[in-house]
PDB file of C-alpha atoms and ligand atoms in Angstrom:
ATOM      1  CA  MET H 355      -0.604 164.640  65.899  1.00 73.00           C
ATOM      2  CA  ALA H 356      -3.258 163.909  68.477  1.00 83.00           C
ATOM      3  CA  PHE H 357      -5.647 166.565  69.694  1.00 90.00           C
ATOM      4  CA  THR H 358      -4.381 168.179  72.926  1.00 90.00           C
ATOM      5  CA  ASP H 359      -6.772 171.106  73.545  1.00 93.00           C
ATOM      6  CA  LYS H 360      -9.170 171.229  76.474  1.00 95.00           C
ATOM      7  CA  VAL H 361     -12.835 171.634  75.589  1.00 96.00           C
ATOM      8  CA  THR H 362     -15.770 173.058  77.572  1.00 96.00           C
ATOM      9  CA  ALA H 363     -19.529 172.869  76.915  1.00 96.00           C
ATOM     10  CA  LYS H 364     -19.310 176.339  75.353  1.00 96.00           C
ATOM     11  CA  ASP H 365     -16.759 175.108  72.789  1.00 96.00           C
ATOM     12  CA  PHE H 366     -18.792 172.027  71.899  1.00 96.00           C
ATOM     13  CA  PRO H 367     -20.815 173.511  68.975  1.00 96.00           C
ATOM     14  CA  LYS H 368     -17.559 174.635  67.326  1.00 96.00           C
ATOM     15  CA  MET H 369     -15.951 171.226  67.600  1.00 97.00           C
ATOM     16  CA  ASP H 370     -15.397 168.794  64.740  1.00 97.00           C
ATOM     17  CA  LYS H 371     -18.474 166.639  64.089  1.00 97.00           C
ATOM     18  CA  GLU H 372     -16.495 163.498  64.918  1.00 97.00           C
ATOM     19  CA  TYR H 373     -15.565 164.899  68.325  1.00 97.00           C
ATOM     20  CA  GLN H 374     -19.175 165.837  69.032  1.00 98.00           C
ATOM     21  CA  ASP H 375     -20.439 162.388  68.065  1.00 97.00           C
ATOM     22  CA  LEU H 376     -17.796 160.514  70.057  1.00 97.00           C
ATOM     23  CA  LEU H 377     -18.281 162.660  73.164  1.00 98.00           C
ATOM     24  CA  VAL H 378     -22.068 162.228  73.155  1.00 97.00           C
ATOM     25  CA  ARG H 379     -21.625 158.520  72.486  1.00 97.00           C
ATOM     26  CA  VAL H 380     -19.148 157.896  75.297  1.00 97.00           C
ATOM     27  CA  LEU H 381     -21.196 159.927  77.818  1.00 97.00           C
ATOM     28  CA  THR H 382     -24.362 158.057  76.859  1.00 96.00           C
ATOM     29  CA  ILE H 383     -22.648 154.667  77.161  1.00 94.00           C
ATOM     30  CA  GLN H 384     -21.212 155.681  80.526  1.00 95.00           C
ATOM     31  CA  ALA H 385     -24.664 156.780  81.729  1.00 95.00           C
ATOM     32  CA  ASP H 386     -26.094 153.453  80.571  1.00 93.00           C
ATOM     33  CA  CYS H 387     -23.363 151.479  82.369  1.00 92.00           C
ATOM     34  CA  GLU H 388     -23.849 153.415  85.617  1.00 94.00           C
ATOM     35  CA  ILE H 389     -27.483 152.393  85.788  1.00 92.00           C
ATOM     36  CA  GLY H 390     -26.726 148.880  84.482  1.00 88.00           C
ATOM     37  CA  GLY H 391     -25.639 147.352  87.812  1.00 83.00           C
ATOM     38  CA  PRO H 392     -28.588 148.467  89.975  1.00 83.00           C
ATOM     39  CA  ASN H 393     -30.835 147.571  87.058  1.00 84.00           C
ATOM     40  CA  ILE H 394     -29.819 143.936  87.622  1.00 80.00           C
ATOM     41  CA  TYR H 395     -29.561 143.573  91.370  1.00 77.00           C
ATOM     42  CA  VAL H 396     -32.330 145.856  92.594  1.00 78.00           C
ATOM     43  CA  PRO H 397     -35.254 144.261  90.678  1.00 72.00           C
ATOM     44  CA  GLN H 398     -33.850 140.792  91.396  1.00 66.00           C
ATOM     45  CA  GLY H 399     -34.520 141.352  95.058  1.00 65.00           C
ATOM     46  CA  TRP H 400     -31.628 142.564  97.128  1.00 64.00           C
ATOM     47  CA  THR H 401     -34.012 142.606 100.080  1.00 56.00           C
ATOM     48  CA  GLY H 402     -34.637 138.869  99.809  1.00 53.00           C
ATOM     49  CA  PRO H 403     -32.280 136.021 100.724  1.00 55.00           C
ATOM     50  CA  ARG H 404     -29.650 137.770  98.634  1.00 76.00           C
ATOM     51  CA  ALA H 405     -27.919 140.017 101.134  1.00 85.00           C
ATOM     52  CA  PRO H 406     -26.706 137.816 104.007  1.00 87.00           C
ATOM     53  CA  THR H 407     -26.626 140.535 106.704  1.00 89.00           C
ATOM     54  CA  PRO H 408     -28.277 143.917 107.401  1.00 89.00           C
ATOM     55  CA  GLU H 409     -24.906 145.542 106.724  1.00 92.00           C
ATOM     56  CA  ASP H 410     -24.771 143.957 103.262  1.00 91.00           C
ATOM     57  CA  LEU H 411     -28.334 145.049 102.574  1.00 88.00           C
ATOM     58  CA  TRP H 412     -27.410 148.616 103.553  1.00 90.00           C
ATOM     59  CA  LYS H 413     -24.243 148.531 101.467  1.00 91.00           C
ATOM     60  CA  MET H 414     -26.142 147.322  98.392  1.00 90.00           C
ATOM     61  CA  GLY H 415     -28.701 150.068  98.789  1.00 90.00           C
ATOM     62  CA  LYS H 416     -25.924 152.617  99.172  1.00 94.00           C
ATOM     63  CA  THR H 417     -24.095 151.267  96.115  1.00 93.00           C
ATOM     64  CA  ALA H 418     -27.268 151.425  94.019  1.00 92.00           C
ATOM     65  CA  THR H 419     -27.830 155.030  95.129  1.00 95.00           C
ATOM     66  CA  GLU H 420     -24.262 155.954  94.250  1.00 96.00           C
ATOM     67  CA  GLU H 421     -24.618 154.425  90.771  1.00 96.00           C
ATOM     68  CA  VAL H 422     -27.814 156.400  90.177  1.00 95.00           C
ATOM     69  CA  ASP H 423     -25.892 159.500  91.251  1.00 97.00           C
ATOM     70  CA  HIS H 424     -23.087 158.666  88.791  1.00 97.00           C
ATOM     71  CA  PHE H 425     -25.763 158.342  86.139  1.00 97.00           C
ATOM     72  CA  ARG H 426     -27.174 161.753  87.099  1.00 97.00           C
ATOM     73  CA  LYS H 427     -23.764 163.383  86.910  1.00 98.00           C
ATOM     74  CA  PHE H 428     -23.053 162.041  83.415  1.00 98.00           C
ATOM     75  CA  ASN H 429     -26.568 162.852  82.291  1.00 98.00           C
ATOM     76  CA  ARG H 430     -26.155 166.453  83.472  1.00 98.00           C
ATOM     77  CA  LEU H 431     -23.108 166.724  81.231  1.00 98.00           C
ATOM     78  CA  LEU H 432     -25.269 165.522  78.341  1.00 98.00           C
ATOM     79  CA  ASN H 433     -27.959 168.050  79.301  1.00 98.00           C
ATOM     80  CA  ASP H 434     -25.349 170.817  79.049  1.00 97.00           C
ATOM     81  CA  LEU H 435     -24.850 169.710  75.426  1.00 97.00           C
ATOM     82  CA  GLY H 436     -28.569 169.758  74.740  1.00 96.00           C
ATOM     83  CA  ARG H 437     -28.866 165.969  74.990  1.00 97.00           C
ATOM     84  CA  ASP H 438     -30.563 163.688  77.515  1.00 97.00           C
ATOM     85  CA  ALA H 439     -30.071 160.035  78.460  1.00 96.00           C
ATOM     86  CA  SER H 440     -32.899 159.671  81.001  1.00 95.00           C
ATOM     87  CA  TRP H 441     -34.447 157.109  78.688  1.00 93.00           C
ATOM     88  CA  VAL H 442     -31.685 154.582  79.517  1.00 92.00           C
ATOM     89  CA  ILE H 443     -33.066 154.270  83.079  1.00 90.00           C
ATOM     90  CA  TRP H 444     -36.131 152.469  81.767  1.00 88.00           C
ATOM     91  CA  ARG H 445     -34.713 150.690  78.757  1.00 89.00           C
ATOM     92  CA  PRO H 446     -35.115 146.898  78.820  1.00 89.00           C
ATOM     93  CA  ARG H 447     -32.087 145.155  80.287  1.00 88.00           C
ATOM     94  CA  ASN H 448     -31.514 143.143  77.110  1.00 90.00           C
ATOM     95  CA  GLU H 449     -30.753 146.398  75.276  1.00 90.00           C
ATOM     96  CA  ARG H 450     -27.891 147.600  77.505  1.00 91.00           C
ATOM     97  CA  TYR H 451     -24.825 148.706  75.533  1.00 86.00           C
ATOM     98  CA  VAL H 452     -22.490 146.399  77.430  1.00 87.00           C
ATOM     99  CA  GLU H 453     -23.667 142.797  77.377  1.00 88.00           C
ATOM    100  CA  ALA H 454     -22.612 142.058  80.947  1.00 88.00           C
ATOM    101  CA  PHE H 455     -25.429 144.312  82.126  1.00 88.00           C
ATOM    102  CA  ARG H 456     -27.952 142.032  80.433  1.00 87.00           C
ATOM    103  CA  ALA H 457     -26.948 139.036  82.582  1.00 87.00           C
ATOM    104  CA  ASP H 458     -28.615 137.588  85.701  1.00 85.00           C
ATOM    105  CA  MET H 459     -27.236 137.312  89.211  1.00 86.00           C
ATOM    106  CA  PRO H 460     -28.606 134.006  90.456  1.00 86.00           C
ATOM    107  CA  THR H 461     -26.627 133.855  93.737  1.00 89.00           C
ATOM    108  CA  TRP H 462     -25.092 136.110  96.390  1.00 90.00           C
ATOM    109  CA  ALA H 463     -21.707 135.118  94.971  1.00 93.00           C
ATOM    110  CA  ASP H 464     -22.741 136.795  91.694  1.00 93.00           C
ATOM    111  CA  VAL H 465     -23.255 140.042  93.588  1.00 91.00           C
ATOM    112  CA  ALA H 466     -19.777 139.746  95.126  1.00 94.00           C
ATOM    113  CA  VAL H 467     -18.170 138.816  91.798  1.00 96.00           C
ATOM    114  CA  PHE H 468     -20.005 141.675  90.118  1.00 94.00           C
ATOM    115  CA  GLY H 469     -18.341 144.138  92.515  1.00 95.00           C
ATOM    116  CA  PHE H 470     -14.977 142.401  92.181  1.00 98.00           C
ATOM    117  CA  LEU H 471     -15.028 142.289  88.346  1.00 98.00           C
ATOM    118  CA  MET H 472     -17.655 144.615  86.893  1.00 96.00           C
ATOM    119  CA  ASP H 473     -17.275 147.621  89.191  1.00 96.00           C
ATOM    120  CA  ARG H 474     -13.565 147.248  88.437  1.00 98.00           C
ATOM    121  CA  VAL H 475     -14.355 147.345  84.700  1.00 97.00           C
ATOM    122  CA  GLY H 476     -16.314 150.485  85.594  1.00 96.00           C
ATOM    123  CA  ARG H 477     -13.223 151.891  87.294  1.00 97.00           C
ATOM    124  CA  TYR H 478     -11.175 151.169  84.148  1.00 97.00           C
ATOM    125  CA  GLN H 479     -13.777 152.921  81.976  1.00 96.00           C
ATOM    126  CA  LEU H 480     -13.720 155.937  84.258  1.00 97.00           C
ATOM    127  CA  GLU H 481      -9.924 156.018  84.370  1.00 97.00           C
ATOM    128  CA  GLU H 482      -9.987 156.532  80.615  1.00 97.00           C
ATOM    129  CA  PHE H 483     -11.309 160.037  81.328  1.00 97.00           C
ATOM    130  CA  ILE H 484      -8.370 161.084  83.532  1.00 95.00           C
ATOM    131  CA  ASP H 485      -6.971 164.316  82.006  1.00 94.00           C
ATOM    132  CA  CYS H 486      -9.319 163.905  79.045  1.00 96.00           C
ATOM    133  CA  SER H 487      -9.961 166.688  76.567  1.00 97.00           C
ATOM    134  CA  TYR H 488     -13.481 167.408  77.832  1.00 98.00           C
ATOM    135  CA  LEU H 489     -12.995 169.423  81.038  1.00 97.00           C
ATOM    136  CA  PRO H 490     -16.470 168.955  82.601  1.00 98.00           C
ATOM    137  CA  VAL H 491     -15.771 165.187  82.816  1.00 97.00           C
ATOM    138  CA  SER H 492     -12.500 165.787  84.650  1.00 94.00           C
ATOM    139  CA  GLU H 493     -14.417 167.866  87.201  1.00 95.00           C
ATOM    140  CA  ILE H 494     -16.910 165.152  88.185  1.00 97.00           C
ATOM    141  CA  LEU H 495     -14.401 162.311  87.992  1.00 97.00           C
ATOM    142  CA  PRO H 496     -12.588 162.255  91.383  1.00 97.00           C
ATOM    143  CA  ASP H 497     -15.718 161.726  93.532  1.00 97.00           C
ATOM    144  CA  ILE H 498     -17.136 159.099  91.173  1.00 97.00           C
ATOM    145  CA  LEU H 499     -13.847 157.195  91.049  1.00 97.00           C
ATOM    146  CA  LYS H 500     -13.595 157.170  94.838  1.00 98.00           C
ATOM    147  CA  GLU H 501     -17.067 155.612  95.132  1.00 97.00           C
ATOM    148  CA  GLU H 502     -16.334 153.138  92.350  1.00 97.00           C
ATOM    149  CA  GLU H 503     -13.234 151.982  94.222  1.00 98.00           C
ATOM    150  CA  GLY H 504     -15.465 151.467  97.264  1.00 97.00           C
ATOM    151  CA  HIS H 505     -17.689 149.147  95.210  1.00 96.00           C
ATOM    152  CA  VAL H 506     -14.680 147.172  93.992  1.00 98.00           C
ATOM    153  CA  ASN H 507     -13.291 146.821  97.521  1.00 98.00           C
ATOM    154  CA  TYR H 508     -16.636 145.701  98.891  1.00 96.00           C
ATOM    155  CA  GLY H 509     -17.083 143.047  96.180  1.00 96.00           C
ATOM    156  CA  THR H 510     -13.523 141.842  96.722  1.00 98.00           C
ATOM    157  CA  MET H 511     -14.016 141.624 100.486  1.00 97.00           C
ATOM    158  CA  LYS H 512     -17.270 139.694 100.091  1.00 96.00           C
ATOM    159  CA  LEU H 513     -15.633 137.284  97.678  1.00 97.00           C
ATOM    160  CA  ILE H 514     -12.741 136.650 100.097  1.00 97.00           C
ATOM    161  CA  GLU H 515     -15.300 135.984 102.842  1.00 96.00           C
ATOM    162  CA  LEU H 516     -17.199 133.506 100.670  1.00 95.00           C
ATOM    163  CA  CYS H 517     -14.024 131.604  99.856  1.00 96.00           C
ATOM    164  CA  ARG H 518     -13.485 130.712 103.524  1.00 96.00           C
ATOM    165  CA  THR H 519     -15.817 127.677 103.304  1.00 96.00           C
ATOM    166  CA  PRO H 520     -15.777 124.916 100.674  1.00 96.00           C
ATOM    167  CA  GLU H 521     -19.450 125.547  99.746  1.00 96.00           C
ATOM    168  CA  GLY H 522     -18.845 129.273  99.507  1.00 96.00           C
ATOM    169  CA  ARG H 523     -15.776 128.763  97.365  1.00 97.00           C
ATOM    170  CA  GLU H 524     -17.735 126.519  95.018  1.00 97.00           C
ATOM    171  CA  GLU H 525     -20.457 129.148  94.647  1.00 95.00           C
ATOM    172  CA  ALA H 526     -17.814 131.824  94.122  1.00 97.00           C
ATOM    173  CA  GLN H 527     -16.037 129.792  91.434  1.00 98.00           C
ATOM    174  CA  ALA H 528     -19.316 129.189  89.577  1.00 97.00           C
ATOM    175  CA  ALA H 529     -20.130 132.912  89.659  1.00 96.00           C
ATOM    176  CA  LEU H 530     -16.599 133.797  88.585  1.00 98.00           C
ATOM    177  CA  ASN H 531     -16.881 131.428  85.624  1.00 97.00           C
ATOM    178  CA  ARG H 532     -20.134 133.160  84.628  1.00 96.00           C
ATOM    179  CA  TRP H 533     -18.771 136.708  84.911  1.00 97.00           C
ATOM    180  CA  TYR H 534     -15.162 136.437  83.753  1.00 98.00           C
ATOM    181  CA  PRO H 535     -15.950 136.227  80.002  1.00 97.00           C
ATOM    182  CA  LEU H 536     -18.544 139.005  80.374  1.00 96.00           C
ATOM    183  CA  ALA H 537     -16.035 141.234  82.158  1.00 97.00           C
ATOM    184  CA  LEU H 538     -13.320 140.650  79.534  1.00 97.00           C
ATOM    185  CA  ASP H 539     -15.804 141.230  76.697  1.00 96.00           C
ATOM    186  CA  SER H 540     -16.826 144.550  78.281  1.00 95.00           C
ATOM    187  CA  PHE H 541     -13.642 146.163  76.959  1.00 95.00           C
ATOM    188  CA  GLY H 542     -14.822 145.611  73.378  1.00 93.00           C
ATOM    189  CA  GLN H 543     -13.029 144.414  70.250  1.00 92.00           C
ATOM    190  CA  SER H 544      -9.229 144.573  70.415  1.00 93.00           C
ATOM    191  CA  GLU H 545      -9.110 145.912  66.861  1.00 90.00           C
ATOM    192  CA  SER H 546     -11.340 148.954  67.005  1.00 90.00           C
ATOM    193  CA  ARG H 547     -11.077 151.985  64.761  1.00 92.00           C
ATOM    194  CA  ARG H 548     -13.442 153.885  67.024  1.00 94.00           C
ATOM    195  CA  SER H 549     -11.233 153.265  70.043  1.00 93.00           C
ATOM    196  CA  GLU H 550      -8.303 154.787  68.107  1.00 94.00           C
ATOM    197  CA  ARG H 551     -10.394 157.864  67.302  1.00 96.00           C
ATOM    198  CA  TYR H 552     -11.334 158.270  70.977  1.00 96.00           C
ATOM    199  CA  ILE H 553      -7.619 158.260  71.787  1.00 96.00           C
ATOM    200  CA  TYR H 554      -6.874 160.714  68.979  1.00 96.00           C
ATOM    201  CA  TRP H 555      -9.463 163.159  70.382  1.00 97.00           C
ATOM    202  CA  GLY H 556      -8.164 162.806  73.921  1.00 97.00           C
ATOM    203  CA  LEU H 557     -11.356 161.151  75.141  1.00 97.00           C
ATOM    204  CA  LYS H 558      -9.618 157.886  76.065  1.00 96.00           C
ATOM    205  CA  ARG H 559      -6.083 156.931  77.019  1.00 96.00           C
ATOM    206  CA  ARG H 560      -5.710 153.209  76.306  1.00 96.00           C
ATOM    207  CA  THR H 561      -6.850 150.867  73.536  1.00 95.00           C
ATOM    208  CA  ASN H 562      -9.433 148.199  74.359  1.00 95.00           C
ATOM    209  CA  ALA H 563      -6.725 145.525  74.206  1.00 95.00           C
ATOM    210  CA  GLN H 564      -4.443 147.451  76.585  1.00 96.00           C
ATOM    211  CA  GLN H 565      -7.218 147.927  79.107  1.00 97.00           C
ATOM    212  CA  ARG H 566      -8.153 144.254  78.966  1.00 97.00           C
ATOM    213  CA  GLN H 567      -4.501 143.184  79.421  1.00 97.00           C
ATOM    214  CA  GLU H 568      -4.062 145.452  82.436  1.00 98.00           C
ATOM    215  CA  PHE H 569      -7.337 144.270  83.910  1.00 98.00           C
ATOM    216  CA  MET H 570      -6.323 140.606  83.626  1.00 98.00           C
ATOM    217  CA  ALA H 571      -2.906 141.310  85.123  1.00 98.00           C
ATOM    218  CA  GLU H 572      -4.664 142.975  88.065  1.00 98.00           C
ATOM    219  CA  VAL H 573      -7.354 140.376  88.806  1.00 98.00           C
ATOM    220  CA  GLU H 574      -5.594 137.094  88.082  1.00 98.00           C
ATOM    221  CA  PRO H 575      -3.267 137.188  91.124  1.00 98.00           C
ATOM    222  CA  LEU H 576      -6.222 138.228  93.319  1.00 98.00           C
ATOM    223  CA  ILE H 577      -8.292 135.294  92.062  1.00 98.00           C
ATOM    224  CA  ARG H 578      -5.469 132.852  92.808  1.00 98.00           C
ATOM    225  CA  LYS H 579      -4.919 134.314  96.252  1.00 97.00           C
ATOM    226  CA  MET H 580      -8.565 133.593  97.085  1.00 96.00           C
ATOM    227  CA  GLY H 581      -7.956 129.934  96.256  1.00 96.00           C
ATOM    228  CA  LEU H 582     -10.037 130.190  93.082  1.00 98.00           C
ATOM    229  CA  GLN H 583      -9.086 129.176  89.568  1.00 98.00           C
ATOM    230  CA  VAL H 584      -8.660 131.777  86.867  1.00 98.00           C
ATOM    231  CA  PRO H 585     -11.172 130.856  84.143  1.00 97.00           C
ATOM    232  CA  ASP H 586      -9.843 130.325  80.621  1.00 95.00           C
ATOM    233  CA  PRO H 587      -9.703 133.901  79.285  1.00 94.00           C
ATOM    234  CA  LEU H 588     -10.847 132.760  75.827  1.00 94.00           C
ATOM    235  CA  ALA H 589     -13.760 130.552  76.926  1.00 91.00           C
ATOM    236  CA  GLY H 590     -17.223 131.955  76.248  1.00 92.00           C
ATOM    237  CA  ARG H 591     -15.858 135.174  74.776  1.00 93.00           C
ATOM    238  CA  LYS H 592     -17.697 137.134  72.074  1.00 92.00           C
ATOM    239  CA  TYR H 593     -15.409 140.116  71.478  1.00 90.00           C
ATOM    240  CA  LEU H 594     -11.744 139.280  71.070  1.00 88.00           C
TER     241      LEU H 594
HETATM  242 FE1  FE2 X1804     -20.532 153.886  88.972  1.00 82.31          FE
HETATM  243 FE1  FE2 X1805     -19.914 150.766  90.879  1.00 82.31          FE
END
């Protein structure tokens, strides 16, 4: 029988040690992932030749601000448990939990693909918390999810725009080939005991493999519609 109670910060000290550890772990990873995107594209110079228009520059700044706010919201939940993840803001990029956040974005197409794929991975991660056992997460979730969807839509729109010219499409395909394996790997190992324990404790809804399958079923038709080729889902993968 899975755990079906709802838990608040006040209940936390009474909870099973496994629940405590998994909750702190998942909140810390989420905080790390929220800061992971801006950590790549802000220092790499979104004010340079990267953003093609003032509107794109504004949108990137707004997106970065929203991600920092998502970080703050998750970190506040950790603070309520007597923990703090502020240190992840300044951790070196090559130490990010999810490997995709260690990568570079050499072109504008990478920024678009990042929104299209990685903010969508972010949406999937967040959707795991819908109706989860820890109530304070459910409370912050709707606003964060709405903004995350905005990031996905923006990236998708920018990618569609790029694909209108042959040069743009070539750049987009190259970026897609770089990010597709990273995005699929972000869901983790398909066989994961920890992922089963998260589900048992009501902290996640789907296994890693289920999430990855649903993600692929969602993006593949979109990729084809843009006139791009779906990269081999097994090529360059580290976590199967
Ligand atoms: Fe976010
Ligand atoms: Fe995002």
